Short mmCIF file of C-alpha atoms and ligand atoms in Angstrom, two decimals:
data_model
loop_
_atom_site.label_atom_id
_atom_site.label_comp_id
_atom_site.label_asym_id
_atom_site.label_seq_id
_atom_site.Cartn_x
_atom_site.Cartn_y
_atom_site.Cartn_z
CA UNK A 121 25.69 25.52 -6.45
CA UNK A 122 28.57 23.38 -5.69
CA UNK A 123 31.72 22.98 -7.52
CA UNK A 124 32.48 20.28 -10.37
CA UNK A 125 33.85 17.56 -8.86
CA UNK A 126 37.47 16.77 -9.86
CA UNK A 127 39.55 13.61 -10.39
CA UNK A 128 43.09 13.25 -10.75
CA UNK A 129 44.37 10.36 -12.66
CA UNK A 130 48.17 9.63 -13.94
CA UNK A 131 48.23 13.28 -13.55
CA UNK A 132 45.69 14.44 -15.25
CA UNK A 133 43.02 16.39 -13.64
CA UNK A 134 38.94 15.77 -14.79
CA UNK A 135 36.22 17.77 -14.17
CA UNK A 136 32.22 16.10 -13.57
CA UNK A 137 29.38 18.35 -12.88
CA UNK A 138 27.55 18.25 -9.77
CA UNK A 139 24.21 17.66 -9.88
CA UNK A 140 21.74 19.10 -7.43
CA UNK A 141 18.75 17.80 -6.22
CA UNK A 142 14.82 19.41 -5.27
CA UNK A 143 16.11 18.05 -1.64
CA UNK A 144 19.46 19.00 -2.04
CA UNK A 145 20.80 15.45 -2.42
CA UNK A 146 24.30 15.34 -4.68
CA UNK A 147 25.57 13.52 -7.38
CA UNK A 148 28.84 13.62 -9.49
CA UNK A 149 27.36 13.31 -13.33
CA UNK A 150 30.27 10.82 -14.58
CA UNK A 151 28.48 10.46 -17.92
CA UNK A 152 31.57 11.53 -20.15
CA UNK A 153 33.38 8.96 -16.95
CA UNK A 154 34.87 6.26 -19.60
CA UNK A 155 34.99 8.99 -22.79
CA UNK A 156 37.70 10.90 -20.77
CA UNK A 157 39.42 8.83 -18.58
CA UNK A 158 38.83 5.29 -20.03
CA UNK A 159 37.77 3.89 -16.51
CA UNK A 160 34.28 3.03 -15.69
CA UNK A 161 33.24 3.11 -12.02
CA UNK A 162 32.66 -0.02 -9.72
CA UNK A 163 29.60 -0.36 -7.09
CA UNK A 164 28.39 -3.59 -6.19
CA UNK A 165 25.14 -3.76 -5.70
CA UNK A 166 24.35 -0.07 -6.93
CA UNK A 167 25.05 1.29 -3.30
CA UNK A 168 26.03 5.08 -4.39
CA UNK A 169 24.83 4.87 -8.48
CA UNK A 170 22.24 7.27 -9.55
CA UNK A 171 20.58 6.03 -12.21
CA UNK A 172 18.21 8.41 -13.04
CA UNK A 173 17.00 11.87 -12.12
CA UNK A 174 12.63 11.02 -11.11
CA UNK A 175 10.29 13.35 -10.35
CA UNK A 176 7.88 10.73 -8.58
CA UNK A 177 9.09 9.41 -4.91
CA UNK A 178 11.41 11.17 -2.85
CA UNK A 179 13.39 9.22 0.12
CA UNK A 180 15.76 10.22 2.97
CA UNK A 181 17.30 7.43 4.72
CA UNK A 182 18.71 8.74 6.96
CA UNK A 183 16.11 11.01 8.47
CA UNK A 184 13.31 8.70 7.87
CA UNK A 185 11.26 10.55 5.16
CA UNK A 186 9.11 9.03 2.18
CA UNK A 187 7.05 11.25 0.44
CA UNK A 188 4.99 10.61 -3.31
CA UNK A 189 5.34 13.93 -5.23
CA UNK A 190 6.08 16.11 -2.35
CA UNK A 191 3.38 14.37 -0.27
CA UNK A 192 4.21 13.02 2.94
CA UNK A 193 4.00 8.95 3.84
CA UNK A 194 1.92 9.81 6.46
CA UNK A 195 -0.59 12.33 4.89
CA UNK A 196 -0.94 10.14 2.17
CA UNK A 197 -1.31 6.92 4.24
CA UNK A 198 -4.14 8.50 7.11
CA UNK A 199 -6.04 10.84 4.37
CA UNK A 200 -6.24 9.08 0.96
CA UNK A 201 -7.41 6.67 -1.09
CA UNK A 202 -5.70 3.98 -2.68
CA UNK A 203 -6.94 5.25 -6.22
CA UNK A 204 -5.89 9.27 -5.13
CA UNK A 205 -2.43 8.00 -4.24
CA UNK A 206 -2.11 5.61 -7.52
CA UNK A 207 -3.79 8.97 -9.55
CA UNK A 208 -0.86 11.37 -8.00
CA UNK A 209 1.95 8.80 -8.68
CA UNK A 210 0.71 8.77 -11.90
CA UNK A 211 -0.06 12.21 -13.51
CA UNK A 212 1.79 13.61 -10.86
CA UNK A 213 -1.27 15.68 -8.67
CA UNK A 214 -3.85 14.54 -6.38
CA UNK A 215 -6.80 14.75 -8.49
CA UNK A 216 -9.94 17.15 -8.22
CA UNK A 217 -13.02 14.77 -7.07
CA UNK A 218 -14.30 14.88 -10.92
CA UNK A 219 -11.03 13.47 -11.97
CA UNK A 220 -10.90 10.87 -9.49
CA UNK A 221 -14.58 10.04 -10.28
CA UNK A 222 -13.24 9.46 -13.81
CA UNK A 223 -10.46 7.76 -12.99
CA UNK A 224 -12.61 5.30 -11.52
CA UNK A 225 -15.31 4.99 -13.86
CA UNK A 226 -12.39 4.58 -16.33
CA UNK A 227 -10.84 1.42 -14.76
CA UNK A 228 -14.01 -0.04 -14.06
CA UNK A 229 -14.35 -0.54 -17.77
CA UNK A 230 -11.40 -2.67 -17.89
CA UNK A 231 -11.63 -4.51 -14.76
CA UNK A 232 -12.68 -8.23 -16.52
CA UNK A 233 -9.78 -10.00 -17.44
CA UNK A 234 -10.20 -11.73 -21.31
CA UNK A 235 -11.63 -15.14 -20.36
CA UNK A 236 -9.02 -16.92 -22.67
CA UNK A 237 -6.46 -15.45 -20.16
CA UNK A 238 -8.37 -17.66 -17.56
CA UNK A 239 -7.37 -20.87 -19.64
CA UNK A 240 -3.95 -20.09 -19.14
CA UNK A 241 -4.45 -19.56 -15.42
CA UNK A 242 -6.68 -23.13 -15.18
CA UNK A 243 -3.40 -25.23 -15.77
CA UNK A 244 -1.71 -23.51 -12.82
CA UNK A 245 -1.33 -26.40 -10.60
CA UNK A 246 -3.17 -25.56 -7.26
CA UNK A 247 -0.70 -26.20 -4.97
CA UNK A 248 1.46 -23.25 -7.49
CA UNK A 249 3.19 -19.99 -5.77
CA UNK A 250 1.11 -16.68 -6.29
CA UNK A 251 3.38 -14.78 -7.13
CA UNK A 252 4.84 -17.16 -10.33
CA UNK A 253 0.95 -16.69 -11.37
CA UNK A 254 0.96 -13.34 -11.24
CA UNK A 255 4.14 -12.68 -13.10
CA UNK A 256 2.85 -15.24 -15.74
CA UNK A 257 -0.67 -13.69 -16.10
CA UNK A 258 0.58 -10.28 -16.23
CA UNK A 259 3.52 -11.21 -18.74
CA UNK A 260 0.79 -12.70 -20.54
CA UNK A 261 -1.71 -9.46 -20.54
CA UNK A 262 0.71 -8.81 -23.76
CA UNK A 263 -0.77 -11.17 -25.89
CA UNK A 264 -4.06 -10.20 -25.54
CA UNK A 265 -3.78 -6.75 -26.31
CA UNK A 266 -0.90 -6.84 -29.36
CA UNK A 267 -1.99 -2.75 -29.07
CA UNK A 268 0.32 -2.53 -26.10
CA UNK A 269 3.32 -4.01 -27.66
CA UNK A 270 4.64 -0.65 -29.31
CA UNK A 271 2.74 2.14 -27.83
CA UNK A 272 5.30 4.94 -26.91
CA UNK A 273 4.44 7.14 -30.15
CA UNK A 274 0.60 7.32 -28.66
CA UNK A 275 0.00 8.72 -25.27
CA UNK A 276 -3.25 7.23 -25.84
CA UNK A 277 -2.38 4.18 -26.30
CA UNK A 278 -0.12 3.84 -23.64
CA UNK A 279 -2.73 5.21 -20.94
CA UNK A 280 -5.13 2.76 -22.25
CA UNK A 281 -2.44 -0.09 -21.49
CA UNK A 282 -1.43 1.22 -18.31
CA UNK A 283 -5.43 1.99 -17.53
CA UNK A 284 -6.31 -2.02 -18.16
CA UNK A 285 -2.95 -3.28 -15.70
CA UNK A 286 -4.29 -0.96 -13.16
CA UNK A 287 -7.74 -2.35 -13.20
CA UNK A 288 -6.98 -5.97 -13.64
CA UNK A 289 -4.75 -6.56 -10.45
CA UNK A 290 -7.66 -6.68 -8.20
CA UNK A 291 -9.42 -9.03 -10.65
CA UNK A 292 -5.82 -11.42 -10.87
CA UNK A 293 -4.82 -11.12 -7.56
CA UNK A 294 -8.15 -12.23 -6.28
CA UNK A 295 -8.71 -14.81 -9.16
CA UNK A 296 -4.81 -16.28 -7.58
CA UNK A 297 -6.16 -16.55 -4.06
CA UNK A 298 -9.47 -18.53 -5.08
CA UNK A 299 -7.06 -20.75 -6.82
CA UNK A 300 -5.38 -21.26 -3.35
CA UNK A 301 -8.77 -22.03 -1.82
CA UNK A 302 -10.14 -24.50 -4.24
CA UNK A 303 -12.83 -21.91 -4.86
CA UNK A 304 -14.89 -20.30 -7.94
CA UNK A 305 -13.84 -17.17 -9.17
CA UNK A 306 -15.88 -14.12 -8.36
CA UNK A 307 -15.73 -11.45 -10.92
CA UNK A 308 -15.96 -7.93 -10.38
CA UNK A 309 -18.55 -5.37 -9.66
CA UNK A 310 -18.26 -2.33 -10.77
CA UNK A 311 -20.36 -0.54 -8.76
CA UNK A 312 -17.43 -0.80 -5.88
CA UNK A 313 -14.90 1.08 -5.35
CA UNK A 314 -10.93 -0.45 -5.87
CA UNK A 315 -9.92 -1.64 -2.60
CA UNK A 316 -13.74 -2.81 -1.94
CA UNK A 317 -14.09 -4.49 -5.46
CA UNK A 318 -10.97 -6.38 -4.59
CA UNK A 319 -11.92 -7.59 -0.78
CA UNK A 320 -15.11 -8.54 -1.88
CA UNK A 321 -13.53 -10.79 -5.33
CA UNK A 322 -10.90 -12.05 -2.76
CA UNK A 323 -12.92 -13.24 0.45
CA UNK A 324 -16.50 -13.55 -0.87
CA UNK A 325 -18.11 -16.40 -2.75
CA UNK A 326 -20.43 -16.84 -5.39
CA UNK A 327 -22.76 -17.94 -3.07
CA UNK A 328 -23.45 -14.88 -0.64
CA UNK A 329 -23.69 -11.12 -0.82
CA UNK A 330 -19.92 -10.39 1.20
CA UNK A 331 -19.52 -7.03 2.11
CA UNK A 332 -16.12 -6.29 3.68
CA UNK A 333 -16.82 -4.41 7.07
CA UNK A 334 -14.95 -1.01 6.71
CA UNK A 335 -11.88 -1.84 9.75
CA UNK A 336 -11.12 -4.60 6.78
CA UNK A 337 -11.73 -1.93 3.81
CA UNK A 338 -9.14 1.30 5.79
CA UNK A 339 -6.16 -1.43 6.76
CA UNK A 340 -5.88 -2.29 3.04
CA UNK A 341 -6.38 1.31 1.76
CA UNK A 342 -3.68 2.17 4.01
CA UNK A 343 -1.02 -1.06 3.64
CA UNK A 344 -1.24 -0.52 -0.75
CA UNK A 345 -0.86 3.70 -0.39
CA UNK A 346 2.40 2.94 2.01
CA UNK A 347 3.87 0.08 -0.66
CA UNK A 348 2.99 2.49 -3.80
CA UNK A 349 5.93 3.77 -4.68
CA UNK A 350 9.80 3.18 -3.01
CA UNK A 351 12.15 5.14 -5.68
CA UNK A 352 14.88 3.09 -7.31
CA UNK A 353 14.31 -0.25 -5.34
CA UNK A 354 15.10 -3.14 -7.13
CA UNK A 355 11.77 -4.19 -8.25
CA UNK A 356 11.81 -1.09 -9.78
CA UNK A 357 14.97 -0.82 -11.27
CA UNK A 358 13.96 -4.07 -13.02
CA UNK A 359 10.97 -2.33 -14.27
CA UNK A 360 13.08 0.36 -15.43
CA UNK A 361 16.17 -1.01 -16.99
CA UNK A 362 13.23 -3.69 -18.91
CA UNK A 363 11.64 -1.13 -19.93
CA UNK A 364 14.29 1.10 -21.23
CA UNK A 365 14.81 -1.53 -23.67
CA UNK A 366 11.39 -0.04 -24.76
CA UNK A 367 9.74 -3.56 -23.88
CA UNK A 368 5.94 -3.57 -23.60
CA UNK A 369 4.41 -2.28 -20.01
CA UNK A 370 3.20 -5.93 -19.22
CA UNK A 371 6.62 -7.57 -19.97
CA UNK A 372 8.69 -4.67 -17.91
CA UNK A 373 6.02 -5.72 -15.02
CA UNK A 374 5.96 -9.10 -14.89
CA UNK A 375 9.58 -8.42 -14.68
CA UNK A 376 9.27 -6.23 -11.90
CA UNK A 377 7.20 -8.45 -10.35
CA UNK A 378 9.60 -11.49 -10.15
CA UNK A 379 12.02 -9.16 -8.59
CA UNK A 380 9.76 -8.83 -5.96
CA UNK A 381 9.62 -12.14 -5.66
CA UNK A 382 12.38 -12.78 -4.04
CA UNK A 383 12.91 -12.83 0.03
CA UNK A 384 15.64 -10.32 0.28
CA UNK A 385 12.90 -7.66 -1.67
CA UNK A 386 9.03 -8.23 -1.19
CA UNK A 387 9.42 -11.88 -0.73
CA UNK A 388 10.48 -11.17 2.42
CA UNK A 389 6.60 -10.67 4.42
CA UNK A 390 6.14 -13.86 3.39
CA UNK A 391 9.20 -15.17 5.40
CA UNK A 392 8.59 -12.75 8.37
CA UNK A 393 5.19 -14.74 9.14
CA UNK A 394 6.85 -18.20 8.40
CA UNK A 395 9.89 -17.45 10.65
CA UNK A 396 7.41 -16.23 13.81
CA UNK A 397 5.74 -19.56 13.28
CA UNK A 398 9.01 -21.22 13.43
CA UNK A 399 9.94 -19.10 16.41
CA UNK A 400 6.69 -20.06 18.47
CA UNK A 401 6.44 -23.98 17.00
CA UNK A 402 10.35 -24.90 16.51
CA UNK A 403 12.35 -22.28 18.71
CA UNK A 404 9.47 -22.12 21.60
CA UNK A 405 9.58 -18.42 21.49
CA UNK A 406 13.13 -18.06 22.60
CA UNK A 407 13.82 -14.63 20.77
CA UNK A 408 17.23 -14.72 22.35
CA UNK A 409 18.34 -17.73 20.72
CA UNK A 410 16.90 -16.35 17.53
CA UNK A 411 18.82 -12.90 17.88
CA UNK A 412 22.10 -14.59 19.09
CA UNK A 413 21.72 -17.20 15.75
CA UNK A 414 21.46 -14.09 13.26
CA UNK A 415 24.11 -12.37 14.59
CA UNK A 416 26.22 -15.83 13.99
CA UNK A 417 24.98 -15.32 10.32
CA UNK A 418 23.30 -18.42 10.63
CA UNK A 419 19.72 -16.76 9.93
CA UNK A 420 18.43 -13.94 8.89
CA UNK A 421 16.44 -12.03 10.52
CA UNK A 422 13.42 -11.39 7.77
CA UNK A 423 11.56 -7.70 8.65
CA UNK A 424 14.77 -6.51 9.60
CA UNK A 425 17.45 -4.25 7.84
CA UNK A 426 17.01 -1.79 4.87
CA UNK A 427 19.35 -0.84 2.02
CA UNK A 428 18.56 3.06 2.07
CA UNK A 429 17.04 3.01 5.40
CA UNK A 430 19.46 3.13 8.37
CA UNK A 431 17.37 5.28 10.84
CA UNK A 432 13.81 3.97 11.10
CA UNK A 433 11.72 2.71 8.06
CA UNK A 434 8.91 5.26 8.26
CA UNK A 435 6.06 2.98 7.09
CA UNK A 436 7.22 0.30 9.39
CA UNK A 437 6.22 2.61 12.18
CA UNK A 438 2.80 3.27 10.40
CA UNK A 439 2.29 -0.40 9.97
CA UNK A 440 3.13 -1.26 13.53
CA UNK A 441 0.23 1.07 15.23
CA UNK A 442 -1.77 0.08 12.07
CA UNK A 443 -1.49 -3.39 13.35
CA UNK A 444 -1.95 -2.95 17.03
CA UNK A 445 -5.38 -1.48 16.10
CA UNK A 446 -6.66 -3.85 13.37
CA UNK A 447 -6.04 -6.90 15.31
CA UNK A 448 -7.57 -4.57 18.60
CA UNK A 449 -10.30 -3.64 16.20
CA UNK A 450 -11.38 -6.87 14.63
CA UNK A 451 -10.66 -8.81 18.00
CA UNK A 452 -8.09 -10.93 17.16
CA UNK A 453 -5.51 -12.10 19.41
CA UNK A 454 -2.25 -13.37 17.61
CA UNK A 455 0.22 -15.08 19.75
CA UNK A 456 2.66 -13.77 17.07
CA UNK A 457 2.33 -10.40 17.65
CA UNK A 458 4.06 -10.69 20.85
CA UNK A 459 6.45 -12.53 19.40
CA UNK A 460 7.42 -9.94 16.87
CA UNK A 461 7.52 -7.24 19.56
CA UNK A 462 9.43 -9.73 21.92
CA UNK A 463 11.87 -10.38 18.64
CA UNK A 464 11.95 -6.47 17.76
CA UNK A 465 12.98 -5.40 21.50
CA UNK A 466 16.03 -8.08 21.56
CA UNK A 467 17.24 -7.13 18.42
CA UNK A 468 16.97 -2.88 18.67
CA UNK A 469 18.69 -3.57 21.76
CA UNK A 470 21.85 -5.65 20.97
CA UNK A 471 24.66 -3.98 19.84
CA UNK A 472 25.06 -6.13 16.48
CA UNK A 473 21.63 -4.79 14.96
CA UNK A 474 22.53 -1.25 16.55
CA UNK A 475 25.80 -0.65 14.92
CA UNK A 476 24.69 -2.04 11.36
CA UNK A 477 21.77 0.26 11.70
CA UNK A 478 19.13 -2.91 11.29
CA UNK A 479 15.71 -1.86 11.87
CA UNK A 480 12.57 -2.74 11.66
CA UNK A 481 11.06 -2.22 7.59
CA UNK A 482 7.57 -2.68 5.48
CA UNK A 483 7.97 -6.29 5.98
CA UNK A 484 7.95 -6.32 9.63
CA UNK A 485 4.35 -6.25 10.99
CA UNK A 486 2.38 -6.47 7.30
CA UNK A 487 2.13 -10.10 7.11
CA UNK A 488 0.45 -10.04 10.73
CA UNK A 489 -2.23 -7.69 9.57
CA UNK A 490 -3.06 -9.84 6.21
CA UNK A 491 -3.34 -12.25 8.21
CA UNK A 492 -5.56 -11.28 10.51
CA UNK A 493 -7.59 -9.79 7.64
CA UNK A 494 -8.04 -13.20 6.59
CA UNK A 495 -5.25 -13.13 3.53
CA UNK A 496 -3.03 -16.82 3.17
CA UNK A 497 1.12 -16.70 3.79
CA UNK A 498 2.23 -17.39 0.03
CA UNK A 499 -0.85 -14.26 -1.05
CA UNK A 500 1.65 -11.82 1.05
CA UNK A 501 4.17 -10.41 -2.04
CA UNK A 502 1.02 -10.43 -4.24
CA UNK A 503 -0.74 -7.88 -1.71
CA UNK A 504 2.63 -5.86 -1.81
CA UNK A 505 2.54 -6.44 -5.90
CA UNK A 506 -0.80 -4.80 -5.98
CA UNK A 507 0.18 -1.75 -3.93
CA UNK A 508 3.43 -1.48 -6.21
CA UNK A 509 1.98 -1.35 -9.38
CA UNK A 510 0.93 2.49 -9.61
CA UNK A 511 4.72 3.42 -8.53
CA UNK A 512 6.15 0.31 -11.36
CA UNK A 513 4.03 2.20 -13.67
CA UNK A 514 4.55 5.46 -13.10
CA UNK A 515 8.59 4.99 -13.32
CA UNK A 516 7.62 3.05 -16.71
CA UNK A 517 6.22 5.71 -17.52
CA UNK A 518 8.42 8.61 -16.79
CA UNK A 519 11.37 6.74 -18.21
CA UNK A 520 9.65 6.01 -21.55
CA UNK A 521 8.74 10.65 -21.81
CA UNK A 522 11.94 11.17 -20.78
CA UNK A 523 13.09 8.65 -23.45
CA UNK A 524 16.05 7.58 -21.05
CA UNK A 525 18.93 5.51 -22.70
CA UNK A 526 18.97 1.66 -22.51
CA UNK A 527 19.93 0.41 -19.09
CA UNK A 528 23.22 -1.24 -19.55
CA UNK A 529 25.74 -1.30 -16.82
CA UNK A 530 29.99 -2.79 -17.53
CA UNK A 531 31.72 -4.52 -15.50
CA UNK A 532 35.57 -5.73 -14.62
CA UNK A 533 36.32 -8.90 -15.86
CA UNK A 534 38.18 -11.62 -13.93
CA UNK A 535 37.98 -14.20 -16.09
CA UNK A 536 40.32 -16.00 -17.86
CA UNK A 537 42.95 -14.27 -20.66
CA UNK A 538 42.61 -15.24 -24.39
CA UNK A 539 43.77 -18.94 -24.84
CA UNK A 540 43.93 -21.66 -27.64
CA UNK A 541 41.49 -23.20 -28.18
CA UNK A 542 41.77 -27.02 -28.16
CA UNK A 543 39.71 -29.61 -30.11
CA UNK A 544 37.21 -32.19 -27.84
CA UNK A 545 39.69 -35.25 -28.48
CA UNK A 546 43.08 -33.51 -27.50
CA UNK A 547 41.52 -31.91 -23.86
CA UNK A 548 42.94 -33.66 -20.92
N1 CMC B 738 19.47 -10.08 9.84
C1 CMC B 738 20.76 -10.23 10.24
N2 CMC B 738 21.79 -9.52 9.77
C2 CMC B 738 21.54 -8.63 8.83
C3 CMC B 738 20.24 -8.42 8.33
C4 CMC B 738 19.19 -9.17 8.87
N3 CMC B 738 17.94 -9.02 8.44
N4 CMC B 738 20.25 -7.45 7.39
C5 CMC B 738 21.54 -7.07 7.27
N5 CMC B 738 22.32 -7.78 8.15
C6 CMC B 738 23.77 -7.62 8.37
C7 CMC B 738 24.57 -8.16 7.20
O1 CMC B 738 24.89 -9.53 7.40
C8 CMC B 738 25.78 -7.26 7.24
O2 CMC B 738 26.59 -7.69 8.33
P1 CMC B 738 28.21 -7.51 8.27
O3 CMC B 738 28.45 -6.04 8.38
O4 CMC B 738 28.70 -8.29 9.44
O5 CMC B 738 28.66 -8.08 6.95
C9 CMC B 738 25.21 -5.90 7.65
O6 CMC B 738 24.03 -6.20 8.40
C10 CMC B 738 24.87 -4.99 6.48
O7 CMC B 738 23.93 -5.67 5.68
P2 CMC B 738 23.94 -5.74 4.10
O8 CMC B 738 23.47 -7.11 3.68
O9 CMC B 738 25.26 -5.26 3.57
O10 CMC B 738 22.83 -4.68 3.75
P3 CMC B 738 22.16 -4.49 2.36
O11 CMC B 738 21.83 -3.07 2.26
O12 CMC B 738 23.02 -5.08 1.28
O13 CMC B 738 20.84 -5.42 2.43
C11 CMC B 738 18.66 -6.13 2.94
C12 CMC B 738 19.59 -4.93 2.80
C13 CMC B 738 17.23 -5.65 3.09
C14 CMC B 738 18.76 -7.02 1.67
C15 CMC B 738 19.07 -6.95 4.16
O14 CMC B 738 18.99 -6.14 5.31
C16 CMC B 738 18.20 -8.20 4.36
O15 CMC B 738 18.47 -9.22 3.72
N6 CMC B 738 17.15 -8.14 5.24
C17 CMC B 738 16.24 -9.25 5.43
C18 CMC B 738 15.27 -9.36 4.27
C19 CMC B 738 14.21 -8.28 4.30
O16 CMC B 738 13.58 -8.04 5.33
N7 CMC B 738 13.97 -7.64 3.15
C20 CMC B 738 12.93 -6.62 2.99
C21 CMC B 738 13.50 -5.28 2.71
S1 CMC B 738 12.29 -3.95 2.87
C22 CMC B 738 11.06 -4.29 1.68
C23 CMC B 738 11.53 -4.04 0.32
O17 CMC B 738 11.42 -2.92 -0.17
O18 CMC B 738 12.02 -4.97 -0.31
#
């Protein structure tokens, strides 16, 4: 147990408690912070700021380590199910085969989406961004079940809500991609399992009988177990501080989700695939050039660097074999593969990505599997939306037992001092 941490101050010592983590991480609590001392702390971007103690996902940057619950990333990710992993994440244990049975038959009840909900998706232009559908449609799940809106008093109620999200993202996320394709909708069938259910809704038509060969089936299992969960990202955080507000689960969501959105967060596997393509059409595959322009700051490189991370990015290294064998296994041979690994090699060995600690993360290598599996560019951040939403949930969910204060961070001011105020006629 370590000592209370102590500050000194105009000459006035403080005392904070330490706070001790299962993995022995360490935190000052600076709760009574501004009671005592009148000074709040400053962090930029959130870089050392707990903001919550979490049973669900633990993460070691430094050493590489992800685990859900205890479980490791890649125990998880080679030996279950989508549905075990989202069942553990939520109710915090794998579940015995009759729960997971239930679990199953349970979302499979909810699995149509309210076909007034699809008159709100019809005036999506076609040419529209996925993911501003899927925030929108989600957001809008609130309206159709007004039972949602207030549910905290009735565990019930609020695993009936989260229940109905959980079984509707296959159902939206393939609806979003038909859109893309100028195609009919194919609804659900309950009779298949998650992952299958949603392969089938996304690449088959109403015409045929598509069956998603099982190569296709494993890659997606594995890429939505090893985006689940992520701790306090900020797609998360979002999620959280929404929902600490005690907004509805759809509304904290669809927040989350446009957090995601963006290319610095999830956004980003969408960017990796455009920038290879740029690479092998505009730069003709000079990596070198590419490399030499980041480090100028004139580019990023997308797929590359980590806020927590600043080892290795443990699923990246999953997703990397995972894609060498997909595209080996379904026989497809992507020039821009070898341009990632070409792009990868430069960077890990220049000294600018070595001494910031830039790596390879999630976003690296996904976009070239979804691709090969058949999945358009702009559908990439749904794909990773539909693998976050039992971790999104599951932090909903813990903050709204634990019945955590409203998120609500200060700040300094720089602006200016009080001055007169001066009427629309006299202003120079
Ligand atoms: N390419 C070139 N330079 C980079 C990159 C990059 N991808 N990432 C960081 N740097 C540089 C950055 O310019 C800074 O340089 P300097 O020390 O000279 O100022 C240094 O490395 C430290 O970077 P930072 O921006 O302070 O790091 P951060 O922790 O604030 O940002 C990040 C992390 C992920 C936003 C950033 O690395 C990035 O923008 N990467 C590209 C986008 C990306 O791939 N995002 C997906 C993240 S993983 C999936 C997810 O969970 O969202």
């Amino acid at each position: 147990m370590a000592d209370n941490a102590k500050l000194t101050l105009d000459g006035k010592t403080y005392e904070f408690p330490v706070i001790t983590g299962t993995e022995d991480e360490k935190a000052f609590d600076i709760g009574k912070l501004r009671a005592q001392t009148g000074y709040v702390t400053f962090d930029e971007g959130y870089k050392n700021t707990g903001a919550t103690q979490s049973n669900i996902t633990f993460l070691d940057g430094e050493k590489g380590i992800l685990r859900y619950r205890g479980y490791s990333i890649e125990d998880l990710s080679s030996k279950a199910s989508f549905l075990e992993v989202a069942y553990l994440l939520l109710y915090g244990e794998l579940p015995t085969k009759t729960q997971l049975s239930n679990f199953e038959e349970t979302l499979n009840q909810h699995t149509l989406v309210h076909e007034n909900l699809m008159k709100v998706f019809e005036v999506f232009p076609s040419g529209s961004h996925p993911m501003g559908q899927l925030m929108t449609l989600i957001s809008a799940l609130s309206s159709f079940y007004p039972d949602s809106l207030s549910p905290s008093k009735n565990p019930e109620l609020v695993n009936l809500t989260i229940i109905r999200l959980l079984a509707k993202m296959p159902t939206l996320c393939s609806m979003i991609m038909k859109k893309g394709k100028g195609h009919p909708i194919v609804y659900p069938q309950n009779k298949y399992d998650y992952v299958t259910n949603f392969l089938r809704m996304s690449f088959g038509n109403v015409t045929d009988d598509y069956m998603p060969d099982k190569v296709v089936v494993d890659a997606m299992n594995t890429l939505l177990i090893l985006h689940a969960d992520h701790e306090q990202n900020c797609s998360t955080s979002t999620v959280r501080i929404v929902g600490s507000s005690h907004a509805n689960l759809y509304a904290s969501i669809g927040a989350g989700v446009a957090a995601l959105w963006g290319p610095r967060h999830g956004g980003a596997n969408q960017e990796v695939l455009e920038m290879l393509e740029h690479i092998r059409d505009i730069d003709k595959g000079d990596v070198k050039k590419v490399v030499a322009e980041a480090k100028d700051k004139k580019r990023l490189l997308f797929g590359f660097g980590h806020r927590v991370y600043k080892n290795f990015d443990p699923r990246a290294k999953i997703i990397k074999v995972a894609c060498d064998n997909v595209l080996a296994k379904l026989g497809v041979n992507d020039p821009l593969l070898a341009i990632a690994k070409e792009l990868e090699e430069a960077a890990l060995n220049d000294p600018y990505f070595v001494e910031r600690k830039l790596y390879p993360n999630v976003d690296f290598y996904s976009g070239l599997i979804y691709k090969a599996l058949g999945f358009p560019t702009p559908m990439f951040t749904v794909l990773f939306a539909l693998g976050r939403m039992p971790g999104w949930i599951s932090q909903w969910k813990e903050l709204r037992e634990k019945n955590e204060d409203i998120g609500r961070p200060r700040q300094i001011y720089n602006g200016p001092a009080l001055r007169p105020f001066v009427a629309v006629n006299d202003r120079k």
